[in-house]
Amino acid sequence: MNPFKYFIVSLMFSICSYAYALDPASQPIQQAGQIACPSRDFSEFIQAFSENTAMQVAFTQYPLLEQRLDVNAEPEPKPVVRKLRRDQVSFPVFPNEAERRKQSLVLRIDEKKSNHVKLTLVKEDTDYQVNYFFSRDSCWRLKRIEDRSL
């Protein structure tokens, strides 16, 4: 990211953080390391989670379960599951809004319960499909990623 874009993103984040701090209903609920839970409301949480890599690191459960398709398996692709330690996870694990728009990715909520949410990122007219599973206790956490892309 060039320095000017970094400055603008940092400035926007600071302004949003200030506005967020002024709203008493949005006050942090819990700390994950040094980062407070942005919200127990999933819509607000996922917006903050997708835009902040440090938040993704803090609110991902380790080991993170990752499932990918082995497209070279015979006679057909098969799922391969790995348990990833923090040092094995490449962040960001979830693209921000600008990246989703750039790649024409559509975000949809496939399942939403009080403590569990399944999000899916798809790219129309392609085999791109990645599922993200979140659970909530005191705050939302990413528990599992299933990349079903071919």
CSV table of N, CA and C in Angstrom, one decimal:
chain,number,residue,atom,x,y,z
A,1,MET,N,0.9,-1.2,0.0
A,1,MET,CA,0.0,0.0,0.0
A,1,MET,C,0.9,1.2,0.0
A,2,ASN,N,0.6,2.2,-0.9
A,2,ASN,CA,1.5,3.3,-0.9
A,2,ASN,C,1.2,4.2,0.3
A,3,PRO,N,2.2,5.1,0.7
A,3,PRO,CA,2.1,5.8,1.9
A,3,PRO,C,0.8,6.7,2.0
A,4,PHE,N,0.4,7.3,0.9
A,4,PHE,CA,-0.8,8.2,0.9
A,4,PHE,C,-2.0,7.4,1.2
A,5,LYS,N,-2.2,6.2,0.6
A,5,LYS,CA,-3.4,5.4,0.9
A,5,LYS,C,-3.3,4.9,2.3
A,6,TYR,N,-2.2,4.5,2.8
A,6,TYR,CA,-2.0,4.1,4.2
A,6,TYR,C,-2.5,5.2,5.1
A,7,PHE,N,-2.0,6.4,4.8
A,7,PHE,CA,-2.4,7.6,5.6
A,7,PHE,C,-3.9,7.8,5.6
A,8,ILE,N,-4.5,7.7,4.5
A,8,ILE,CA,-6.0,7.9,4.4
A,8,ILE,C,-6.7,6.8,5.1
A,9,VAL,N,-6.3,5.5,5.0
A,9,VAL,CA,-7.0,4.4,5.7
A,9,VAL,C,-6.8,4.6,7.2
A,10,SER,N,-5.6,5.0,7.6
A,10,SER,CA,-5.4,5.2,9.0
A,10,SER,C,-6.2,6.4,9.6
A,11,LEU,N,-6.3,7.4,8.8
A,11,LEU,CA,-7.2,8.6,9.2
A,11,LEU,C,-8.6,8.2,9.3
A,12,MET,N,-9.1,7.4,8.3
A,12,MET,CA,-10.5,7.0,8.3
A,12,MET,C,-10.8,6.1,9.5
A,13,PHE,N,-9.8,5.2,9.8
A,13,PHE,CA,-10.0,4.3,10.9
A,13,PHE,C,-10.0,5.1,12.2
A,14,SER,N,-9.2,6.1,12.4
A,14,SER,CA,-9.1,6.9,13.6
A,14,SER,C,-10.4,7.7,13.7
A,15,ILE,N,-11.0,8.2,12.7
A,15,ILE,CA,-12.2,8.9,12.7
A,15,ILE,C,-13.4,8.0,13.2
A,16,CYS,N,-13.4,6.8,12.5
A,16,CYS,CA,-14.4,5.8,12.9
A,16,CYS,C,-14.3,5.4,14.3
A,17,SER,N,-13.0,5.2,14.8
A,17,SER,CA,-12.8,4.8,16.2
A,17,SER,C,-13.3,5.9,17.1
A,18,TYR,N,-13.0,7.1,16.8
A,18,TYR,CA,-13.5,8.2,17.6
A,18,TYR,C,-15.0,8.3,17.7
A,19,ALA,N,-15.7,8.1,16.6
A,19,ALA,CA,-17.1,8.1,16.5
A,19,ALA,C,-17.7,6.9,17.3
A,20,TYR,N,-17.0,5.8,17.1
A,20,TYR,CA,-17.4,4.6,17.9
A,20,TYR,C,-17.3,4.8,19.4
A,21,ALA,N,-16.2,5.4,19.8
A,21,ALA,CA,-16.0,5.7,21.2
A,21,ALA,C,-17.0,6.6,21.8
A,22,LEU,N,-17.6,7.5,21.0
A,22,LEU,CA,-18.6,8.4,21.5
A,22,LEU,C,-20.0,7.7,21.7
A,23,ASP,N,-20.2,6.6,21.1
A,23,ASP,CA,-21.5,5.9,21.2
A,23,ASP,C,-21.5,4.9,22.3
A,24,PRO,N,-22.2,5.2,23.4
A,24,PRO,CA,-22.1,4.4,24.6
A,24,PRO,C,-22.6,3.0,24.3
A,25,ALA,N,-23.5,2.8,23.4
A,25,ALA,CA,-24.1,1.5,23.1
A,25,ALA,C,-23.1,0.6,22.4
A,26,SER,N,-22.0,1.2,21.9
A,26,SER,CA,-21.0,0.4,21.2
A,26,SER,C,-19.7,0.2,21.9
A,27,GLN,N,-19.8,0.4,23.2
A,27,GLN,CA,-18.5,0.3,24.0
A,27,GLN,C,-18.0,-1.2,24.0
A,28,PRO,N,-16.7,-1.4,24.1
A,28,PRO,CA,-16.2,-2.7,24.0
A,28,PRO,C,-16.7,-3.6,25.1
A,29,ILE,N,-16.8,-4.9,24.8
A,29,ILE,CA,-17.3,-5.9,25.7
A,29,ILE,C,-16.2,-6.7,26.4
A,30,GLN,N,-15.2,-7.0,25.6
A,30,GLN,CA,-14.1,-7.9,26.2
A,30,GLN,C,-12.8,-7.6,25.4
A,31,GLN,N,-11.8,-7.9,26.1
A,31,GLN,CA,-10.5,-7.7,25.4
A,31,GLN,C,-10.0,-9.1,24.9
A,32,ALA,N,-9.4,-9.1,23.7
A,32,ALA,CA,-8.7,-10.2,23.1
A,32,ALA,C,-7.3,-9.7,22.9
A,33,GLY,N,-6.5,-10.0,23.9
A,33,GLY,CA,-5.1,-9.4,23.9
A,33,GLY,C,-5.3,-8.0,24.2
A,34,GLN,N,-5.0,-7.1,23.3
A,34,GLN,CA,-5.2,-5.6,23.5
A,34,GLN,C,-6.3,-5.1,22.7
A,35,ILE,N,-7.0,-5.9,21.9
A,35,ILE,CA,-8.1,-5.4,21.1
A,35,ILE,C,-9.4,-5.8,21.7
A,36,ALA,N,-10.3,-4.8,21.8
A,36,ALA,CA,-11.6,-5.0,22.4
A,36,ALA,C,-12.6,-5.5,21.4
A,37,CYS,N,-13.5,-6.3,21.8
A,37,CYS,CA,-14.5,-6.9,21.0
A,37,CYS,C,-15.3,-5.7,20.4
A,38,PRO,N,-15.5,-5.6,19.1
A,38,PRO,CA,-16.2,-4.4,18.5
A,38,PRO,C,-17.7,-4.4,18.8
A,39,SER,N,-18.3,-5.6,18.8
A,39,SER,CA,-19.7,-5.7,19.0
A,39,SER,C,-20.1,-7.1,19.2
A,40,ARG,N,-21.2,-7.4,19.9
A,40,ARG,CA,-21.8,-8.7,20.0
A,40,ARG,C,-22.8,-8.9,18.8
A,41,ASP,N,-23.1,-7.7,18.2
A,41,ASP,CA,-24.0,-7.8,17.0
A,41,ASP,C,-23.1,-8.2,15.8
A,42,PHE,N,-23.5,-9.3,15.2
A,42,PHE,CA,-22.6,-9.9,14.2
A,42,PHE,C,-22.4,-9.0,13.0
A,43,SER,N,-23.4,-8.2,12.6
A,43,SER,CA,-23.2,-7.3,11.4
A,43,SER,C,-22.1,-6.3,11.7
A,44,GLU,N,-22.1,-5.7,12.9
A,44,GLU,CA,-21.1,-4.7,13.3
A,44,GLU,C,-19.8,-5.4,13.4
A,45,PHE,N,-19.8,-6.6,14.0
A,45,PHE,CA,-18.5,-7.3,14.3
A,45,PHE,C,-17.8,-7.6,12.9
A,46,ILE,N,-18.6,-8.2,12.0
A,46,ILE,CA,-17.9,-8.6,10.7
A,46,ILE,C,-17.4,-7.5,9.9
A,47,GLN,N,-18.1,-6.3,10.0
A,47,GLN,CA,-17.6,-5.1,9.3
A,47,GLN,C,-16.2,-4.7,9.9
A,48,ALA,N,-16.1,-4.7,11.2
A,48,ALA,CA,-14.8,-4.3,11.8
A,48,ALA,C,-13.8,-5.4,11.6
A,49,PHE,N,-14.2,-6.7,11.7
A,49,PHE,CA,-13.3,-7.8,11.5
A,49,PHE,C,-12.7,-7.8,10.1
A,50,SER,N,-13.5,-7.5,9.1
A,50,SER,CA,-13.0,-7.6,7.7
A,50,SER,C,-12.1,-6.4,7.3
A,51,GLU,N,-12.2,-5.3,8.1
A,51,GLU,CA,-11.4,-4.1,7.7
A,51,GLU,C,-10.1,-4.0,8.5
A,52,ASN,N,-9.9,-4.9,9.5
A,52,ASN,CA,-8.8,-4.7,10.4
A,52,ASN,C,-8.0,-6.1,10.6
A,53,THR,N,-6.8,-6.2,10.0
A,53,THR,CA,-6.1,-7.4,10.1
A,53,THR,C,-5.7,-7.8,11.6
A,54,ALA,N,-5.4,-6.8,12.4
A,54,ALA,CA,-5.1,-7.0,13.8
A,54,ALA,C,-6.3,-7.6,14.5
A,55,MET,N,-7.5,-7.2,14.1
A,55,MET,CA,-8.7,-7.7,14.7
A,55,MET,C,-8.9,-9.2,14.3
A,56,GLN,N,-8.6,-9.5,13.0
A,56,GLN,CA,-8.7,-10.8,12.5
A,56,GLN,C,-7.7,-11.8,13.3
A,57,VAL,N,-6.5,-11.3,13.6
A,57,VAL,CA,-5.6,-12.1,14.4
A,57,VAL,C,-6.2,-12.3,15.8
A,58,ALA,N,-6.7,-11.3,16.4
A,58,ALA,CA,-7.2,-11.4,17.8
A,58,ALA,C,-8.4,-12.2,17.9
A,59,PHE,N,-9.3,-12.2,16.9
A,59,PHE,CA,-10.6,-12.8,17.0
A,59,PHE,C,-10.7,-14.1,16.1
A,60,THR,N,-9.6,-14.8,16.0
A,60,THR,CA,-9.5,-16.1,15.3
A,60,THR,C,-9.1,-17.1,16.4
A,61,GLN,N,-9.9,-18.2,16.4
A,61,GLN,CA,-9.5,-19.2,17.4
A,61,GLN,C,-8.4,-20.1,16.8
A,62,TYR,N,-7.5,-20.4,17.7
A,62,TYR,CA,-6.4,-21.3,17.4
A,62,TYR,C,-6.4,-22.6,18.2
A,63,PRO,N,-6.2,-23.7,17.6
A,63,PRO,CA,-5.9,-23.9,16.2
A,63,PRO,C,-7.1,-23.6,15.3
A,64,LEU,N,-6.9,-23.0,14.2
A,64,LEU,CA,-7.9,-22.7,13.2
A,64,LEU,C,-8.1,-23.9,12.3
A,65,LEU,N,-9.3,-24.4,12.2
A,65,LEU,CA,-9.6,-25.5,11.3
A,65,LEU,C,-9.7,-24.9,9.8
A,66,GLU,N,-8.9,-25.5,8.9
A,66,GLU,CA,-8.9,-25.1,7.5
A,66,GLU,C,-9.2,-26.3,6.7
A,67,GLN,N,-10.2,-26.2,5.9
A,67,GLN,CA,-10.5,-27.3,4.9
A,67,GLN,C,-10.4,-26.8,3.5
A,68,ARG,N,-9.6,-27.5,2.7
A,68,ARG,CA,-9.4,-27.2,1.3
A,68,ARG,C,-9.7,-28.4,0.5
A,69,LEU,N,-10.0,-28.2,-0.8
A,69,LEU,CA,-10.2,-29.4,-1.7
A,69,LEU,C,-8.8,-29.7,-2.3
A,70,ASP,N,-8.5,-31.0,-2.3
A,70,ASP,CA,-7.3,-31.5,-3.0
A,70,ASP,C,-7.8,-31.8,-4.4
A,71,VAL,N,-7.6,-30.9,-5.3
A,71,VAL,CA,-8.1,-31.0,-6.7
A,71,VAL,C,-7.3,-32.1,-7.5
A,72,ASN,N,-6.2,-32.5,-7.0
A,72,ASN,CA,-5.4,-33.6,-7.6
A,72,ASN,C,-5.7,-35.0,-7.2
A,73,ALA,N,-6.6,-35.1,-6.2
A,73,ALA,CA,-7.0,-36.4,-5.6
A,73,ALA,C,-7.8,-37.2,-6.7
A,74,GLU,N,-7.6,-38.5,-6.7
A,74,GLU,CA,-8.2,-39.4,-7.7
A,74,GLU,C,-9.2,-40.3,-6.9
A,75,PRO,N,-10.3,-40.6,-7.4
A,75,PRO,CA,-10.9,-40.3,-8.7
A,75,PRO,C,-11.5,-38.9,-8.8
A,76,GLU,N,-11.7,-38.2,-7.7
A,76,GLU,CA,-12.2,-36.8,-7.7
A,76,GLU,C,-11.7,-36.0,-6.5
A,77,PRO,N,-11.8,-34.7,-6.6
A,77,PRO,CA,-11.3,-33.9,-5.5
A,77,PRO,C,-11.8,-34.3,-4.1
A,78,LYS,N,-11.0,-34.2,-3.1
A,78,LYS,CA,-11.4,-34.6,-1.7
A,78,LYS,C,-11.0,-33.5,-0.7
A,79,PRO,N,-11.8,-33.4,0.3
A,79,PRO,CA,-11.4,-32.4,1.3
A,79,PRO,C,-10.2,-32.8,2.2
A,80,VAL,N,-9.3,-31.8,2.5
A,80,VAL,CA,-8.2,-32.0,3.4
A,80,VAL,C,-8.3,-31.0,4.5
A,81,VAL,N,-8.3,-31.5,5.7
A,81,VAL,CA,-8.5,-30.7,6.9
A,81,VAL,C,-7.1,-30.5,7.6
A,82,ARG,N,-6.8,-29.3,8.0
A,82,ARG,CA,-5.6,-29.0,8.8
A,82,ARG,C,-6.0,-28.1,10.0
A,83,LYS,N,-5.3,-28.3,11.0
A,83,LYS,CA,-5.4,-27.5,12.2
A,83,LYS,C,-4.2,-26.6,12.2
A,84,LEU,N,-4.5,-25.3,12.1
A,84,LEU,CA,-3.4,-24.3,11.9
A,84,LEU,C,-3.1,-23.5,13.2
A,85,ARG,N,-1.9,-23.5,13.6
A,85,ARG,CA,-1.4,-22.7,14.8
A,85,ARG,C,-1.4,-21.2,14.3
A,86,ARG,N,-1.3,-20.3,15.2
A,86,ARG,CA,-1.3,-18.9,14.8
A,86,ARG,C,-0.2,-18.6,13.8
A,87,ASP,N,1.0,-19.2,14.0
A,87,ASP,CA,2.1,-18.9,13.1
A,87,ASP,C,2.0,-19.5,11.7
A,88,GLN,N,1.0,-20.4,11.6
A,88,GLN,CA,0.7,-21.0,10.3
A,88,GLN,C,-0.4,-20.3,9.4
A,89,VAL,N,-1.0,-19.3,10.0
A,89,VAL,CA,-2.1,-18.7,9.4
A,89,VAL,C,-1.6,-17.4,8.7
A,90,SER,N,-2.0,-17.2,7.4
A,90,SER,CA,-1.6,-16.0,6.7
A,90,SER,C,-2.8,-15.0,6.8
A,91,PHE,N,-2.5,-13.9,7.3
A,91,PHE,CA,-3.5,-12.8,7.4
A,91,PHE,C,-3.3,-11.8,6.3
A,92,PRO,N,-4.4,-11.2,5.9
A,92,PRO,CA,-5.8,-11.3,6.3
A,92,PRO,C,-6.4,-12.6,5.8
A,93,VAL,N,-7.2,-13.2,6.7
A,93,VAL,CA,-7.9,-14.5,6.3
A,93,VAL,C,-9.3,-14.1,5.6
A,94,PHE,N,-9.7,-12.9,5.8
A,94,PHE,CA,-11.0,-12.5,5.2
A,94,PHE,C,-10.8,-11.2,4.5
A,95,PRO,N,-11.2,-11.1,3.2
A,95,PRO,CA,-10.9,-9.9,2.5
A,95,PRO,C,-11.8,-8.7,2.9
A,96,ASN,N,-11.2,-7.5,2.9
A,96,ASN,CA,-12.0,-6.3,3.3
A,96,ASN,C,-12.9,-5.9,2.1
A,97,GLU,N,-13.8,-5.0,2.4
A,97,GLU,CA,-14.8,-4.6,1.4
A,97,GLU,C,-14.2,-4.2,0.1
A,98,ALA,N,-13.2,-3.4,0.1
A,98,ALA,CA,-12.5,-2.9,-1.1
A,98,ALA,C,-12.0,-4.1,-1.9
A,99,GLU,N,-11.4,-5.1,-1.3
A,99,GLU,CA,-10.9,-6.3,-2.0
A,99,GLU,C,-12.0,-7.1,-2.5
A,100,ARG,N,-13.1,-7.3,-1.7
A,100,ARG,CA,-14.2,-8.0,-2.2
A,100,ARG,C,-14.8,-7.4,-3.5
A,101,ARG,N,-14.9,-6.1,-3.5
A,101,ARG,CA,-15.4,-5.4,-4.6
A,101,ARG,C,-14.5,-5.5,-5.8
A,102,LYS,N,-13.2,-5.4,-5.6
A,102,LYS,CA,-12.2,-5.5,-6.6
A,102,LYS,C,-12.2,-6.9,-7.3
A,103,GLN,N,-12.4,-7.9,-6.5
A,103,GLN,CA,-12.5,-9.3,-7.0
A,103,GLN,C,-13.9,-9.8,-7.4
A,104,SER,N,-14.9,-8.9,-7.3
A,104,SER,CA,-16.3,-9.3,-7.6
A,104,SER,C,-16.8,-10.4,-6.7
A,105,LEU,N,-16.4,-10.4,-5.4
A,105,LEU,CA,-16.8,-11.4,-4.5
A,105,LEU,C,-18.1,-10.9,-3.8
A,106,VAL,N,-19.1,-11.9,-3.7
A,106,VAL,CA,-20.3,-11.6,-3.0
A,106,VAL,C,-20.3,-12.3,-1.7
A,107,LEU,N,-20.7,-11.5,-0.7
A,107,LEU,CA,-20.7,-12.0,0.7
A,107,LEU,C,-22.2,-12.3,1.1
A,108,ARG,N,-22.4,-13.5,1.6
A,108,ARG,CA,-23.8,-13.8,2.0
A,108,ARG,C,-23.8,-14.6,3.3
A,109,ILE,N,-24.8,-14.4,4.1
A,109,ILE,CA,-24.9,-15.1,5.4
A,109,ILE,C,-25.8,-16.3,5.1
A,110,ASP,N,-25.3,-17.5,5.2
A,110,ASP,CA,-26.0,-18.7,4.9
A,110,ASP,C,-26.7,-19.3,6.1
A,111,GLU,N,-26.2,-19.0,7.2
A,111,GLU,CA,-26.8,-19.5,8.5
A,111,GLU,C,-26.5,-18.5,9.6
A,112,LYS,N,-27.5,-18.2,10.3
A,112,LYS,CA,-27.3,-17.3,11.4
A,112,LYS,C,-28.2,-17.7,12.6
A,113,LYS,N,-27.5,-18.1,13.7
A,113,LYS,CA,-28.2,-18.5,14.9
A,113,LYS,C,-27.6,-17.5,16.0
A,114,SER,N,-28.1,-17.6,17.2
A,114,SER,CA,-27.7,-16.6,18.2
A,114,SER,C,-26.2,-16.7,18.5
A,115,ASN,N,-25.6,-17.9,18.4
A,115,ASN,CA,-24.2,-18.0,18.7
A,115,ASN,C,-23.3,-18.5,17.6
A,116,HIS,N,-23.9,-18.7,16.4
A,116,HIS,CA,-23.2,-19.3,15.3
A,116,HIS,C,-23.6,-18.6,14.0
A,117,VAL,N,-22.6,-18.3,13.1
A,117,VAL,CA,-22.9,-17.8,11.8
A,117,VAL,C,-22.0,-18.4,10.8
A,118,LYS,N,-22.6,-18.7,9.7
A,118,LYS,CA,-21.8,-19.2,8.5
A,118,LYS,C,-21.9,-18.2,7.4
A,119,LEU,N,-20.8,-17.6,7.0
A,119,LEU,CA,-20.7,-16.7,5.9
A,119,LEU,C,-20.1,-17.4,4.7
A,120,THR,N,-20.5,-17.0,3.5
A,120,THR,CA,-20.0,-17.6,2.3
A,120,THR,C,-19.6,-16.5,1.4
A,121,LEU,N,-18.4,-16.6,0.8
A,121,LEU,CA,-17.9,-15.7,-0.2
A,121,LEU,C,-17.9,-16.4,-1.5
A,122,VAL,N,-18.6,-15.9,-2.5
A,122,VAL,CA,-18.7,-16.5,-3.8
A,122,VAL,C,-18.3,-15.5,-4.9
A,123,LYS,N,-17.9,-16.0,-6.0
A,123,LYS,CA,-17.7,-15.2,-7.2
A,123,LYS,C,-18.6,-15.8,-8.3
A,124,GLU,N,-19.6,-15.0,-8.7
A,124,GLU,CA,-20.6,-15.4,-9.7
A,124,GLU,C,-19.9,-16.0,-10.9
A,125,ASP,N,-20.5,-17.1,-11.4
A,125,ASP,CA,-20.1,-17.8,-12.6
A,125,ASP,C,-18.7,-18.4,-12.6
A,126,THR,N,-18.2,-18.7,-11.3
A,126,THR,CA,-17.0,-19.4,-11.2
A,126,THR,C,-17.1,-20.4,-10.1
A,127,ASP,N,-16.1,-21.2,-9.9
A,127,ASP,CA,-16.1,-22.2,-8.8
A,127,ASP,C,-15.6,-21.7,-7.5
A,128,TYR,N,-15.5,-20.4,-7.4
A,128,TYR,CA,-14.9,-19.8,-6.1
A,128,TYR,C,-16.0,-19.8,-5.1
A,129,GLN,N,-15.7,-20.5,-4.0
A,129,GLN,CA,-16.6,-20.5,-2.8
A,129,GLN,C,-15.8,-20.8,-1.5
A,130,VAL,N,-15.9,-19.9,-0.6
A,130,VAL,CA,-15.2,-20.0,0.7
A,130,VAL,C,-16.2,-19.8,1.8
A,131,ASN,N,-16.3,-20.7,2.7
A,131,ASN,CA,-17.2,-20.6,3.9
A,131,ASN,C,-16.4,-20.2,5.1
A,132,TYR,N,-16.9,-19.3,5.9
A,132,TYR,CA,-16.3,-18.9,7.2
A,132,TYR,C,-17.3,-19.2,8.3
A,133,PHE,N,-16.8,-19.8,9.4
A,133,PHE,CA,-17.7,-20.2,10.5
A,133,PHE,C,-17.3,-19.4,11.7
A,134,PHE,N,-18.2,-18.7,12.3
A,134,PHE,CA,-18.0,-17.9,13.5
A,134,PHE,C,-18.8,-18.4,14.6
A,135,SER,N,-18.3,-18.4,15.9
A,135,SER,CA,-19.1,-18.7,17.1
A,135,SER,C,-18.9,-17.6,18.0
A,136,ARG,N,-19.9,-17.4,18.9
A,136,ARG,CA,-19.8,-16.3,19.9
A,136,ARG,C,-19.9,-16.9,21.3
A,137,ASP,N,-19.0,-16.5,22.2
A,137,ASP,CA,-19.2,-16.6,23.6
A,137,ASP,C,-19.2,-15.2,24.1
A,138,SER,N,-18.2,-14.7,24.6
A,138,SER,CA,-18.2,-13.2,25.0
A,138,SER,C,-18.0,-12.3,23.8
A,139,CYS,N,-17.4,-12.9,22.8
A,139,CYS,CA,-17.3,-12.1,21.5
A,139,CYS,C,-17.2,-13.2,20.4
A,140,TRP,N,-17.4,-12.7,19.2
A,140,TRP,CA,-17.3,-13.6,18.0
A,140,TRP,C,-15.9,-14.0,17.7
A,141,ARG,N,-15.7,-15.2,17.2
A,141,ARG,CA,-14.4,-15.7,16.8
A,141,ARG,C,-14.6,-16.6,15.6
A,142,LEU,N,-13.6,-16.4,14.7
A,142,LEU,CA,-13.5,-17.3,13.5
A,142,LEU,C,-13.0,-18.6,13.9
A,143,LYS,N,-13.8,-19.7,13.7
A,143,LYS,CA,-13.4,-21.0,14.1
A,143,LYS,C,-12.9,-21.9,13.0
A,144,ARG,N,-13.5,-21.7,11.8
A,144,ARG,CA,-13.2,-22.6,10.7
A,144,ARG,C,-13.4,-21.9,9.4
A,145,ILE,N,-12.5,-22.3,8.4
A,145,ILE,CA,-12.6,-21.9,7.0
A,145,ILE,C,-12.7,-23.1,6.1
A,146,GLU,N,-13.6,-23.1,5.2
A,146,GLU,CA,-13.8,-24.2,4.3
A,146,GLU,C,-13.7,-23.6,2.9
A,147,ASP,N,-12.6,-23.9,2.2
A,147,ASP,CA,-12.4,-23.4,0.8
A,147,ASP,C,-12.9,-24.5,-0.1
A,148,ARG,N,-14.0,-24.3,-0.7
A,148,ARG,CA,-14.6,-25.3,-1.6
A,148,ARG,C,-14.4,-25.0,-3.1
A,149,SER,N,-13.5,-24.0,-3.3
A,149,SER,CA,-13.2,-23.6,-4.7
A,149,SER,C,-12.4,-24.7,-5.4
A,150,LEU,N,-12.7,-24.8,-6.7
A,150,LEU,CA,-12.0,-25.8,-7.5
A,150,LEU,C,-10.9,-25.2,-8.3
